[in-house]
XYZ file of C-alpha atoms in Angstrom:
779
model
C 0.000 0.000 0.000
C 1.207 3.593 -0.495
C 3.057 5.074 2.423
C 5.507 7.968 2.765
C 6.509 8.780 -0.792
C 9.088 11.383 0.161
C 10.991 10.583 3.287
C 12.203 14.145 3.821
C 8.670 15.509 4.237
C 7.766 16.482 7.795
C 4.642 14.518 8.675
C 3.750 17.206 11.238
C 2.922 19.474 8.281
C 0.030 17.200 7.304
C -3.554 17.684 8.385
C -5.164 14.915 10.431
C -6.866 12.568 8.021
C -10.364 13.553 9.181
C -9.593 17.211 8.551
C -8.075 16.504 5.155
C -11.134 14.448 4.097
C -14.351 15.444 5.904
C -17.053 12.815 5.401
C -20.792 13.461 5.606
C -23.705 11.110 4.888
C -27.458 11.471 4.815
C -30.521 9.758 3.378
C -32.483 12.043 1.068
C -35.314 9.562 0.726
C -36.070 5.933 1.505
C -34.157 4.703 -1.537
C -31.151 7.007 -1.669
C -28.204 7.753 0.595
C -25.755 10.503 -0.341
C -22.139 10.592 0.848
C -19.930 13.645 0.423
C -16.248 14.233 1.092
C -14.975 17.796 1.503
C -11.294 17.648 0.523
C -8.831 20.219 1.862
C -6.671 22.266 -0.498
C -3.525 20.351 -1.456
C -5.095 16.916 -0.906
C -6.889 14.409 -3.136
C -8.777 11.108 -2.987
C -8.381 8.055 -5.234
C -11.573 7.036 -7.005
C -10.712 3.339 -7.132
C -9.993 3.236 -3.379
C -13.507 4.389 -2.385
C -16.423 2.141 -1.438
C -19.391 1.814 0.883
C -21.782 -0.920 1.956
C -24.313 -1.363 4.796
C -23.315 -3.408 7.837
C -26.892 -4.103 8.981
C -30.310 -4.772 7.459
C -31.488 -1.164 7.671
C -30.762 -0.485 3.995
C -30.294 -2.884 1.089
C -28.053 -1.551 -1.702
C -28.828 -2.366 -5.313
C -26.323 -3.987 -7.698
C -24.761 -0.696 -8.740
C -23.078 -0.218 -5.378
C -21.440 3.133 -4.632
C -22.015 5.438 -7.621
C -19.158 7.914 -8.089
C -18.686 10.673 -10.701
C -15.768 10.583 -13.110
C -12.576 11.919 -11.598
C -9.582 13.764 -12.961
C -7.081 11.551 -14.748
C -3.767 11.279 -12.961
C -0.596 9.213 -13.347
C 0.240 7.934 -9.891
C 3.617 6.500 -8.926
C 1.921 3.731 -6.922
C -1.234 2.902 -8.896
C -0.377 4.055 -12.417
C -3.239 5.595 -14.417
C -5.978 6.526 -11.931
C -8.739 9.054 -11.346
C -8.648 11.456 -8.411
C -10.921 14.006 -6.737
C -10.110 17.416 -5.312
C -12.209 20.008 -3.511
C -15.379 18.003 -3.075
C -16.882 14.742 -4.316
C -20.379 13.360 -3.850
C -21.395 9.718 -4.179
C -24.737 7.915 -4.051
C -26.008 4.586 -2.761
C -29.406 3.577 -4.099
C -31.552 0.736 -2.856
C -34.397 0.179 -0.412
C -34.714 1.210 3.237
C -36.058 -1.330 5.699
C -38.273 -0.767 8.702
C -35.450 0.490 10.941
C -35.081 4.197 11.739
C -31.393 4.184 10.748
C -28.687 2.151 9.103
C -24.940 1.791 9.532
C -22.568 2.001 6.571
C -18.946 0.935 6.302
C -17.192 3.565 4.174
C -13.683 3.066 2.725
C -11.423 5.646 1.129
C -7.782 6.577 0.684
C -6.065 9.795 -0.310
C -2.787 11.675 -0.436
C -1.296 15.117 0.068
C 0.507 17.037 -2.651
C 3.489 17.147 -0.282
C 4.202 13.580 -1.358
C 2.605 11.665 1.534
C -0.251 9.147 1.228
C -2.485 8.201 4.131
C -3.198 4.534 4.902
C -6.588 3.213 3.728
C -9.366 4.581 5.959
C -12.531 2.838 7.183
C -15.387 4.654 8.910
C -18.689 3.388 10.308
C -21.379 5.974 9.523
C -24.833 6.006 11.117
C -27.469 7.407 8.756
C -31.011 8.234 9.849
C -33.569 6.865 7.403
C -36.746 8.796 6.534
C -40.077 7.158 7.070
C -41.129 4.902 4.195
C -43.025 6.964 1.592
C -46.732 6.474 1.375
C -48.054 4.982 -1.823
C -50.742 7.654 -1.841
C -50.256 11.069 -3.376
C -49.549 14.093 -1.110
C -52.479 14.909 1.133
C -55.479 16.524 -0.479
C -54.924 19.948 1.055
C -51.312 20.091 -0.099
C -52.145 18.902 -3.621
C -55.118 21.253 -3.905
C -52.974 24.165 -2.844
C -50.402 23.095 -5.414
C -53.060 23.221 -8.124
C -54.407 26.576 -7.097
C -51.237 28.351 -5.865
C -52.573 31.827 -6.556
C -54.604 31.883 -3.349
C -51.679 32.205 -0.975
C -50.402 29.893 1.734
C -52.042 29.208 5.074
C -50.737 31.099 8.061
C -50.071 28.881 11.043
C -50.828 30.134 14.479
C -48.145 31.170 16.903
C -47.857 28.770 19.811
C -46.745 30.142 23.139
C -43.203 29.392 24.180
C -44.047 27.493 27.359
C -42.749 24.528 29.232
C -44.955 22.386 27.068
C -42.666 23.123 24.178
C -39.563 21.820 25.860
C -37.792 18.814 24.429
C -36.487 16.812 27.347
C -35.997 13.709 25.207
C -32.942 13.012 23.120
C -32.949 15.027 19.851
C -34.528 13.346 16.855
C -32.569 12.598 13.683
C -32.877 15.601 11.377
C -35.002 13.725 8.836
C -37.612 13.088 11.566
C -37.282 16.478 13.237
C -37.909 18.434 10.026
C -39.988 17.019 7.215
C -39.751 18.517 3.739
C -41.910 17.939 0.643
C -42.276 19.735 -2.692
C -44.680 19.398 -5.605
C -45.070 21.259 -8.890
C -48.158 23.442 -8.971
C -48.726 25.436 -12.118
C -45.796 25.736 -14.516
C -44.492 28.858 -12.761
C -44.628 27.800 -9.104
C -43.406 25.014 -6.863
C -45.103 24.470 -3.520
C -42.886 23.466 -0.596
C -44.051 22.108 2.739
C -41.966 22.145 5.922
C -43.150 20.057 8.895
C -41.245 20.577 12.171
C -41.863 17.840 14.748
C -43.582 18.901 17.998
C -41.051 20.730 20.136
C -38.977 21.908 17.134
C -38.956 25.122 15.098
C -37.641 26.237 11.741
C -35.820 29.482 10.913
C -37.251 31.438 8.014
C -34.095 33.368 7.120
C -31.602 30.507 7.424
C -32.725 29.029 4.115
C -31.870 28.952 0.436
C -33.295 27.183 -2.590
C -31.769 26.121 -5.884
C -33.613 24.730 -8.886
C -31.656 22.737 -11.462
C -33.543 22.886 -14.764
C -32.682 24.080 -18.235
C -33.784 27.696 -18.590
C -35.713 27.778 -15.276
C -34.481 29.228 -11.963
C -36.000 29.867 -8.547
C -37.101 33.325 -7.436
C -37.703 34.483 -3.866
C -40.000 32.197 -1.816
C -43.281 33.649 -0.520
C -43.077 32.800 3.159
C -46.271 33.247 5.194
C -46.333 35.214 8.409
C -44.219 33.536 11.074
C -43.576 33.899 14.788
C -41.240 36.602 16.097
C -38.746 34.924 18.372
C -35.619 36.080 20.192
C -32.825 33.593 19.610
C -29.688 33.564 21.742
C -27.485 33.074 18.664
C -29.273 34.950 15.857
C -31.150 37.621 17.837
C -34.678 38.586 16.767
C -35.746 36.154 14.055
C -38.884 34.741 12.460
C -39.533 31.033 13.056
C -42.220 28.400 12.402
C -43.380 25.870 15.019
C -46.137 24.330 12.886
C -46.379 22.935 9.394
C -45.925 25.691 6.805
C -46.604 25.767 3.038
C -44.294 28.037 1.027
C -44.878 28.869 -2.652
C -41.646 29.200 -4.645
C -42.089 31.246 -7.863
C -40.088 30.207 -10.926
C -38.300 32.432 -13.434
C -38.613 30.936 -16.920
C -36.779 31.782 -20.133
C -39.056 29.357 -22.032
C -42.455 27.799 -21.493
C -41.631 24.139 -22.091
C -42.131 21.331 -19.566
C -38.932 20.200 -17.861
C -37.594 17.674 -15.356
C -36.025 19.533 -12.447
C -34.288 19.028 -9.115
C -35.116 21.361 -6.239
C -32.450 21.584 -3.535
C -33.539 23.211 -0.281
C -31.135 24.133 2.507
C -32.599 25.173 5.863
C -31.868 25.170 9.594
C -33.907 24.572 12.720
C -33.668 23.922 16.435
C -35.160 21.966 19.316
C -36.973 24.067 21.910
C -34.440 24.776 24.679
C -32.278 22.084 23.144
C -29.790 21.700 20.359
C -29.647 23.530 17.003
C -29.055 21.392 13.930
C -26.414 22.168 11.331
C -27.854 23.333 8.002
C -29.794 20.521 6.342
C -30.014 19.942 2.586
C -32.827 18.019 0.878
C -33.316 17.417 -2.857
C -36.585 16.568 -4.609
C -37.114 15.555 -8.232
C -39.968 17.432 -9.928
C -41.786 17.186 -13.251
C -42.522 20.820 -14.085
C -45.444 21.321 -16.478
C -45.423 23.909 -19.241
C -45.516 27.488 -18.025
C -45.204 31.064 -19.229
C -42.001 32.995 -19.910
C -41.220 35.312 -16.998
C -41.184 39.051 -17.855
C -37.880 40.794 -17.211
C -39.247 42.753 -14.248
C -40.498 39.700 -12.322
C -37.410 38.688 -10.282
C -37.759 39.951 -6.762
C -34.194 39.287 -5.752
C -30.906 38.618 -7.410
C -30.494 34.830 -7.632
C -27.409 33.689 -5.814
C -26.205 36.453 -3.556
C -29.646 36.943 -2.044
C -29.299 33.505 -0.486
C -29.220 33.497 3.293
C -25.773 32.304 4.307
C -24.987 30.170 7.338
C -21.612 30.000 9.032
C -19.970 26.665 9.694
C -20.539 26.831 13.431
C -23.567 29.126 13.581
C -26.401 28.105 15.842
C -24.835 24.916 17.202
C -25.801 24.864 20.849
C -24.709 21.340 21.551
C -22.113 19.111 19.985
C -24.613 16.286 20.254
C -26.618 17.588 17.254
C -28.230 14.459 15.939
C -28.179 15.027 12.188
C -28.726 12.311 9.677
C -25.033 12.048 9.000
C -23.371 11.346 12.376
C -19.990 9.794 11.683
C -18.436 7.447 14.192
C -14.874 6.304 14.711
C -13.369 9.758 14.660
C -14.660 10.900 11.329
C -14.489 14.526 12.362
C -17.804 15.685 10.881
C -17.430 19.429 10.998
C -21.086 20.277 10.567
C -20.037 22.871 8.030
C -22.728 24.753 6.165
C -23.560 23.398 2.726
C -25.574 26.219 1.214
C -25.451 26.239 -2.578
C -23.389 29.012 -4.090
C -26.236 29.754 -6.497
C -29.326 29.708 -4.344
C -32.212 32.036 -3.808
C -32.846 33.280 -0.312
C -35.878 34.676 1.293
C -34.926 38.217 0.593
C -36.471 39.350 3.931
C -34.518 40.806 6.797
C -34.450 38.776 10.001
C -37.381 39.505 12.164
C -39.412 41.105 9.391
C -42.840 40.251 8.176
C -42.902 37.838 5.293
C -46.582 37.831 4.617
C -46.062 39.608 1.310
C -43.755 38.570 -1.499
C -40.143 39.483 -0.891
C -39.011 42.711 -2.468
C -35.697 43.891 -3.749
C -33.615 45.407 -0.941
C -33.599 49.193 -0.784
C -31.042 50.445 -3.269
C -29.573 52.688 -0.609
C -28.775 49.872 1.758
C -25.332 48.331 2.091
C -26.664 44.875 1.351
C -28.157 46.004 -1.940
C -24.829 47.462 -2.976
C -23.124 44.204 -2.183
C -25.514 41.867 -3.952
C -26.338 43.739 -7.142
C -24.006 44.672 -10.011
C -23.267 48.409 -9.611
C -24.904 49.584 -12.834
C -27.513 46.913 -13.306
C -30.119 47.611 -10.679
C -33.221 49.470 -11.654
C -32.246 50.252 -15.238
C -35.343 51.424 -17.137
C -35.866 51.602 -20.879
C -34.902 55.277 -21.239
C -31.884 54.911 -18.948
C -30.738 51.818 -20.839
C -31.012 53.612 -24.181
C -29.033 56.609 -22.907
C -26.357 54.345 -21.426
C -26.137 52.458 -24.713
C -25.760 55.680 -26.689
C -23.013 56.952 -24.377
C -21.233 53.584 -24.362
C -21.244 53.405 -28.152
C -19.775 56.893 -28.333
C -16.935 55.880 -26.010
C -16.111 52.918 -28.248
C -14.780 55.301 -30.909
C -11.610 55.893 -28.887
C -10.827 52.163 -28.520
C -7.507 51.120 -30.142
C -9.184 48.937 -32.800
C -12.053 51.276 -33.660
C -10.148 54.580 -33.783
C -8.120 53.683 -36.919
C -11.337 52.673 -38.739
C -13.026 55.984 -37.897
C -9.860 57.932 -38.789
C -9.724 56.269 -42.206
C -13.358 57.126 -42.887
C -12.864 60.765 -41.959
C -9.672 60.996 -44.010
C -11.409 59.347 -46.951
C -14.185 61.912 -46.726
C -11.627 64.729 -46.739
C -9.801 63.180 -49.685
C -12.902 62.833 -51.867
C -13.960 66.449 -51.336
C -17.241 65.669 -53.071
C -19.506 68.130 -51.271
C -21.956 68.071 -48.396
C -24.504 65.834 -50.108
C -21.872 63.159 -50.667
C -20.688 63.544 -47.057
C -24.204 62.890 -45.808
C -24.484 59.779 -47.991
C -21.179 58.485 -46.612
C -22.383 59.057 -43.045
C -25.756 57.396 -43.614
C -24.340 54.288 -45.291
C -21.671 53.927 -42.583
C -24.375 54.248 -39.911
C -26.514 51.692 -41.749
C -23.614 49.212 -41.632
C -23.079 49.759 -37.904
C -26.788 49.431 -37.096
C -27.183 46.329 -39.277
C -24.267 44.605 -37.535
C -25.575 45.398 -34.056
C -29.093 44.358 -35.072
C -27.801 40.970 -36.254
C -25.964 40.423 -32.959
C -29.003 41.573 -30.980
C -31.358 39.253 -32.855
C -28.932 36.359 -32.355
C -28.823 37.031 -28.608
C -32.630 37.229 -28.462
C -33.020 33.996 -30.436
C -30.570 32.086 -28.244
C -32.187 33.465 -25.116
C -35.611 32.317 -26.350
C -34.114 28.846 -26.888
C -33.091 28.752 -23.213
C -29.373 29.453 -23.739
C -27.494 31.474 -21.096
C -24.870 33.707 -22.651
C -23.240 37.080 -22.179
C -21.568 39.690 -24.311
C -18.425 38.337 -25.927
C -19.972 34.956 -26.730
C -18.959 35.505 -30.372
C -15.295 35.719 -29.344
C -15.595 32.317 -27.643
C -15.891 30.751 -31.095
C -12.402 29.891 -32.475
C -13.639 30.010 -36.070
C -14.863 33.576 -35.579
C -11.557 34.622 -34.019
C -9.573 32.992 -36.857
C -11.706 34.845 -39.429
C -11.001 38.098 -37.580
C -7.253 37.416 -37.753
C -7.464 37.077 -41.533
C -9.657 40.166 -41.848
C -7.348 42.362 -39.749
C -4.329 41.131 -41.677
C -6.096 41.838 -44.998
C -6.951 45.390 -43.936
C -3.344 45.966 -42.873
C -1.961 44.572 -46.151
C -4.244 46.815 -48.185
C -3.283 49.897 -46.183
C 0.358 49.015 -46.756
C -0.314 48.953 -50.504
C 0.223 45.225 -51.087
C -2.942 45.029 -53.200
C -5.622 47.332 -54.575
C -9.304 47.078 -55.367
C -11.071 48.954 -58.114
C -8.116 50.322 -60.035
C -6.563 53.065 -57.979
C -8.007 52.385 -54.546
C -6.499 49.990 -52.052
C -8.624 48.250 -49.436
C -8.213 51.275 -47.214
C -9.930 53.227 -49.972
C -12.096 50.305 -51.028
C -13.538 49.806 -47.563
C -12.411 52.563 -45.235
C -12.188 55.393 -47.799
C -14.203 54.062 -50.719
C -16.770 56.584 -51.931
C -19.417 54.028 -52.836
C -22.198 52.881 -50.501
C -20.784 49.330 -50.270
C -17.473 50.533 -48.831
C -19.212 52.782 -46.304
C -21.629 50.037 -45.263
C -18.984 47.363 -44.687
C -16.739 49.792 -42.832
C -19.603 50.184 -40.338
C -19.862 46.411 -40.041
C -16.097 46.208 -39.505
C -16.231 48.861 -36.771
C -18.865 46.827 -34.902
C -16.876 43.598 -35.201
C -13.575 45.010 -33.934
C -15.340 46.799 -31.058
C -16.689 43.508 -29.620
C -14.048 42.931 -26.904
C -14.392 46.473 -25.519
C -18.154 46.862 -25.125
C -19.124 45.240 -21.819
C -17.231 47.524 -19.351
C -19.067 50.617 -20.639
C -22.393 48.906 -21.088
C -23.074 46.971 -17.864
C -26.498 48.436 -17.049
C -27.728 48.763 -20.634
C -26.679 45.264 -21.693
C -28.030 43.744 -18.472
C -31.367 45.307 -19.406
C -31.093 44.120 -23.025
C -30.263 40.529 -22.087
C -33.418 40.287 -19.943
C -35.858 42.710 -21.595
C -38.659 41.889 -24.065
C -37.549 41.624 -27.684
C -38.437 45.184 -28.873
C -36.727 46.884 -25.937
C -33.669 44.609 -26.185
C -33.264 45.308 -29.890
C -33.646 49.046 -29.252
C -30.720 48.928 -26.811
C -28.468 47.239 -29.374
C -29.454 49.796 -32.002
C -28.779 52.672 -29.570
C -25.331 51.221 -28.991
C -24.703 51.204 -32.746
C -25.998 54.755 -33.093
C -23.521 55.909 -30.455
C -20.676 54.219 -32.342
C -21.732 55.903 -35.618
C -22.463 59.314 -34.068
C -19.052 60.997 -34.687
C -19.149 60.232 -38.406
C -22.793 61.298 -38.578
C -21.802 64.663 -37.092
C -19.009 65.080 -39.624
C -21.419 64.307 -42.460
C -24.339 66.481 -41.295
C -22.685 69.443 -39.541
C -21.133 71.686 -42.216
C -18.776 73.382 -39.814
C -17.125 70.070 -38.875
C -16.775 68.918 -42.477
C -15.257 72.252 -43.468
C -12.590 71.869 -40.789
C -11.275 68.568 -42.146
C -7.637 68.750 -43.284
C -6.896 69.311 -46.937
C -5.901 66.292 -49.019
C -2.219 65.737 -49.665
C 0.630 63.263 -49.806
C 0.605 63.120 -46.009
C -2.660 61.149 -46.147
C -1.022 58.207 -47.941
C 1.716 58.109 -45.301
C -0.841 58.194 -42.498
C -2.787 55.311 -44.038
C 0.360 53.224 -44.210
C 1.056 54.024 -40.560
C -2.488 52.991 -39.628
C -1.776 49.539 -41.073
C 0.356 48.665 -38.059
C -2.480 48.796 -35.472
C -4.261 46.323 -37.746
C -1.231 43.998 -37.716
C -1.001 44.261 -33.924
C -4.713 43.495 -33.619
C -4.250 40.400 -35.797
C -1.335 39.257 -33.587
C -3.418 39.754 -30.430
C -6.311 37.778 -31.902
C -3.911 34.997 -32.897
C -2.725 34.897 -29.266
C -6.361 34.608 -28.107
C -6.839 31.774 -30.591
C -3.797 30.027 -29.130
C -5.333 30.249 -25.674
C -8.550 28.724 -27.003
C -7.192 25.930 -29.175
C -3.448 25.783 -28.558
C -0.327 26.414 -30.616
C -1.607 24.275 -33.506
C -4.395 26.797 -34.058
C -1.875 29.651 -34.119
C 0.201 27.797 -36.715
C -2.863 27.105 -38.871
C -4.002 30.714 -38.866
C -0.449 31.890 -39.591
C -0.438 29.611 -42.660
C -3.790 31.113 -43.641
C -2.409 34.663 -43.362
C 0.657 33.737 -45.455
C -1.504 32.112 -48.160
C -3.851 35.081 -48.152
C -0.962 37.526 -48.518
C 0.395 35.479 -51.447
C -3.053 35.344 -53.068
C -3.603 39.079 -52.701
C -0.093 39.896 -54.035
C -0.659 37.531 -56.957
C -4.052 39.086 -57.648
C -2.508 42.557 -57.694
C 0.235 41.472 -60.116
C -2.328 39.920 -62.482
C -4.898 42.701 -62.150
C -3.592 44.823 -64.984
C -3.379 41.849 -67.345
C -6.915 40.682 -66.585
C -8.490 37.514 -67.885
C -7.799 34.071 -66.474
C -4.545 35.058 -64.732
C -6.489 36.172 -61.680
C -8.299 32.851 -61.272
C -5.374 31.007 -59.567
C -5.112 33.896 -57.101
C -8.815 33.635 -56.272
C -8.480 29.859 -55.848
C -5.507 30.364 -53.516
C -7.545 32.900 -51.545
C -10.220 30.253 -50.960
C -7.533 27.810 -49.788
C -6.333 30.489 -47.337
C -9.769 30.389 -45.686
C -9.465 26.654 -44.911
C -7.703 27.260 -41.540
C -10.875 28.983 -40.279
C -12.766 25.708 -40.763
C -9.895 23.587 -39.415
C -9.342 25.693 -36.291
C -13.016 25.442 -35.333
C -12.651 21.645 -35.135
C -9.570 21.510 -32.945
C -10.194 20.363 -29.361
C -9.376 22.844 -26.589
C -6.049 22.263 -24.846
C -6.083 20.460 -21.518
C -6.086 22.699 -18.506
C -2.873 22.645 -16.548
C -3.343 21.443 -12.988
C -2.814 24.258 -10.491
C 0.432 23.671 -8.550
C 0.014 23.059 -4.843
C 0.394 26.152 -2.722
C 0.005 28.643 -5.574
C -2.006 31.725 -4.585
C -4.400 31.548 -7.546
C -6.978 28.751 -7.798
C -9.244 27.904 -10.731
C -12.945 28.602 -10.314
C -15.424 25.858 -9.613
C -18.734 26.201 -7.819
C -17.878 23.323 -5.476
C -14.465 24.777 -4.618
C -15.985 28.196 -3.960
C -18.588 26.686 -1.655
C -15.954 24.664 0.209
C -13.850 27.802 0.774
C -16.874 29.732 1.995
C -17.783 26.884 4.338
C -14.287 27.197 5.800
C -14.920 30.882 6.542
C -12.419 32.105 3.965
C -12.522 35.453 2.179
C -12.695 34.698 -1.560
C -11.981 37.165 -4.371
C -13.490 35.800 -7.608
C -12.170 37.162 -10.916
C -14.132 36.135 -14.024
C -11.958 36.977 -17.009
C -11.182 36.031 -20.618
C -8.104 36.377 -22.804
C -10.103 38.287 -25.451
C -11.355 40.830 -22.890
C -9.267 44.011 -23.189
C -10.584 45.504 -19.943
C -9.859 42.263 -18.068
C -6.215 42.349 -19.109
C -5.892 46.041 -18.244
C -7.320 45.415 -14.762
C -5.074 42.407 -14.221
C -1.967 44.293 -15.260
C -2.743 47.477 -13.327
C -4.590 46.208 -10.245
C -4.788 42.458 -9.735
C -1.039 41.808 -10.022
C -0.059 44.825 -7.900
C 1.737 44.473 -4.568
C -1.079 46.352 -2.812
C -3.665 43.820 -4.012
C -1.517 40.797 -3.132
C -0.739 42.252 0.312
C -4.451 42.784 0.962
C -5.175 39.157 0.062
C -2.426 37.959 2.382
C -3.581 40.118 5.318
C -7.138 38.836 4.938
C -6.069 35.210 4.451
C -8.096 35.406 1.235
C -8.171 33.043 -1.723
C -7.866 34.514 -5.224
C -10.077 32.472 -7.545
C -9.981 32.959 -11.328
C -12.586 31.785 -13.830
C -11.404 31.699 -17.454
C -14.286 32.381 -19.869
C -12.070 32.450 -22.971
C -13.860 29.301 -24.115
C -17.482 28.419 -23.504
C -17.847 27.276 -19.894
C -21.397 26.539 -18.655
C -20.357 26.751 -15.000
C -18.942 30.263 -15.455
C -21.931 31.259 -17.609
C -24.181 30.185 -14.737
C -22.125 32.278 -12.273
C -22.453 35.321 -14.557
C -26.210 34.757 -14.868
C -26.618 34.493 -11.096
C -24.981 37.917 -10.695
C -26.867 39.397 -13.678
C -23.576 40.120 -15.415
C -23.670 40.490 -19.198
C -20.070 39.406 -19.661
C -16.593 39.709 -18.275
C -14.911 41.141 -16.334
C -16.873 40.296 -13.199
C -15.324 40.686 -9.747
C -17.100 39.369 -6.631
C -15.655 39.442 -3.107
C -17.180 36.998 -0.598
C -16.812 37.840 3.131
C -15.647 35.418 5.770
C -18.943 35.675 7.702
C -20.856 33.854 4.969
C -22.775 36.933 3.817
C -23.573 37.830 0.201
C -20.755 38.713 -2.157
C -19.915 42.278 -3.127
C -19.835 42.951 -6.877
C -17.082 45.398 -7.838
C -16.961 47.763 -10.836
C -15.813 46.373 -14.187
C -13.104 49.037 -14.470
C -11.240 48.226 -11.269
C -8.681 50.332 -9.431
C -6.411 49.235 -6.597
C -8.093 51.267 -3.865
C -11.525 49.787 -4.642
C -10.217 46.217 -4.708
C -8.205 46.572 -1.479
C -11.102 48.239 0.361
C -13.470 45.450 -0.687
C -11.088 42.763 0.614
C -10.710 44.621 3.918
C -14.505 44.862 4.317
C -14.867 41.158 3.601
C -12.280 40.293 6.265
C -14.037 42.108 9.113
């Protein structure tokens, strides 16, 4: 068996095995037991060394045995090619519960530390409380009827007096018996939940969160009925429930189709004058019927950060808490909170009245500022249109867009064809910009209607699109350098950027929209957040307002005589300037090739470089044969088509494998499970969602996130710096962005050590803002 792999390692540096691998177990229903290991940073478990089986007749396991997810492939010096787990792993035993109230499982596992030391094989005996056998009948008539009629509101239980009759002198019940939980689908836009505390037990309203796993459907804020005001020695003045309570949970739908779903509820409760249970998690499978698409204004709270958070040790009055996952033989069950990172909380302050639907927190409150993207809250149609117009105007000074606009203005000065011609140029250029933004807007709306979650920049996640941009930027640069010409005396700079015809003006507008893509989101947070959630007409209007802002400078030049009259006179200097402007195009092509390498590796960079070389040869050949005419240009055109082949080939390359993060390195890769594990440990976490094609992301990283002041702040707070790379399509990161209502990257969220909601920072980030946020989170 593996033992000490590196003799020089000090074993005192290792965590105790039950702190390195924290085991929890619970029965979610009579036929399913879930086991979960929380794995400390720098440690891992072997998949093939894990197993579990009952040691009594309380639960009979089916032939599948312990069902484990696929692990990460790893070449081990002891076992060869294996699969391992890091951060967290969950396993399932399915079968049939017997008549007993609990069962005992023998659980086996083995793991190692990155220091080079492997623990001996571990065996634990776990006692798991079993829920009562499910009745063959449907839920009781009142519950089902309420599920069918959900619009009528939930019953309001009475408030029992806190008297000696409510004391629990007996031993605490297993959590599955102390707190019952059921859920059924009502209409297609609501789920009805029922909580049933046992006599002598009560449930906290604001120590809860809910997560719905379904394609295109998420949970909104629950509509809790009026509860009982209660002073708690740990949580102060809170609202609790002593009796059975029915809670409607509204659903937010991006489509109206029926779906299978899993509802995960996390809640906490206590025994009167007795122990408080650690947070409990229950999951229920639901068949959601067809419903109606939720209007953009429906969400009452921001999914995710509105979730009520629970600290690892909060509310534990007695170490004898009898949860369904007591672990014997020194398993070291920490009782850590297991709230989902992306839940939906009650949205009601502790002690408040929940008889009405939860409302968005006051925008002036500190909590609202910490749980809502700075520019996204409360954006109306007019405000979104004005923000879009201003953001589009700012895009004209971006490094890629400015040369395009300069060439158009210089081309207008060079033609000198009068005010009527200037207006035509401006209108056709504007038409190209608006058409390009309309196409992107309609694509976003169509994908959203199909239930796809995406943000701005999704087009740059497609390697084929990026490869085509490389070729386009290189072609523009070659034409400005005079390598080839179009239409006799005009090169591509004149043919597209300075061409007098409508086609050149139109496609220059399209080009300006395309090259502006990586720079839009930082200036457009509120407007794009509105557009990505608004009805189709309003969303399309925002995209068109953005295009109008981008086209506005050239419109002014074309329609304001005083500006046109002030343009410089044509001369030889203009040809020199155009040749100089070729070099930003070359640099843009190089940057895009680097992005492509990040997406699909060095092979993709080599392919696109071959494409650029073939294209340059084809264009040079075409220019040489242009004056002769006839068939001599056909080979050049054929070669130009061959040069486009790398675009198709690059799109079919697999993404490169992610490099495993070295042990002890300050930066960790984002995963929802890892984030939750760090939060359960009470760690401050700074999450940076970035992408290699995001210009603002790279500027923030270079100026702020790699600075000594930022790193020192992380170290003082004992914070973890977590980075999510959205360069390629990543559903987990897309879900994180959607939870925070972010339209794209960058997104910066700082999670405090007390388990509260994360604080969303501005997209354009300075050192002082980042450091101050970390210091607040560490308090």
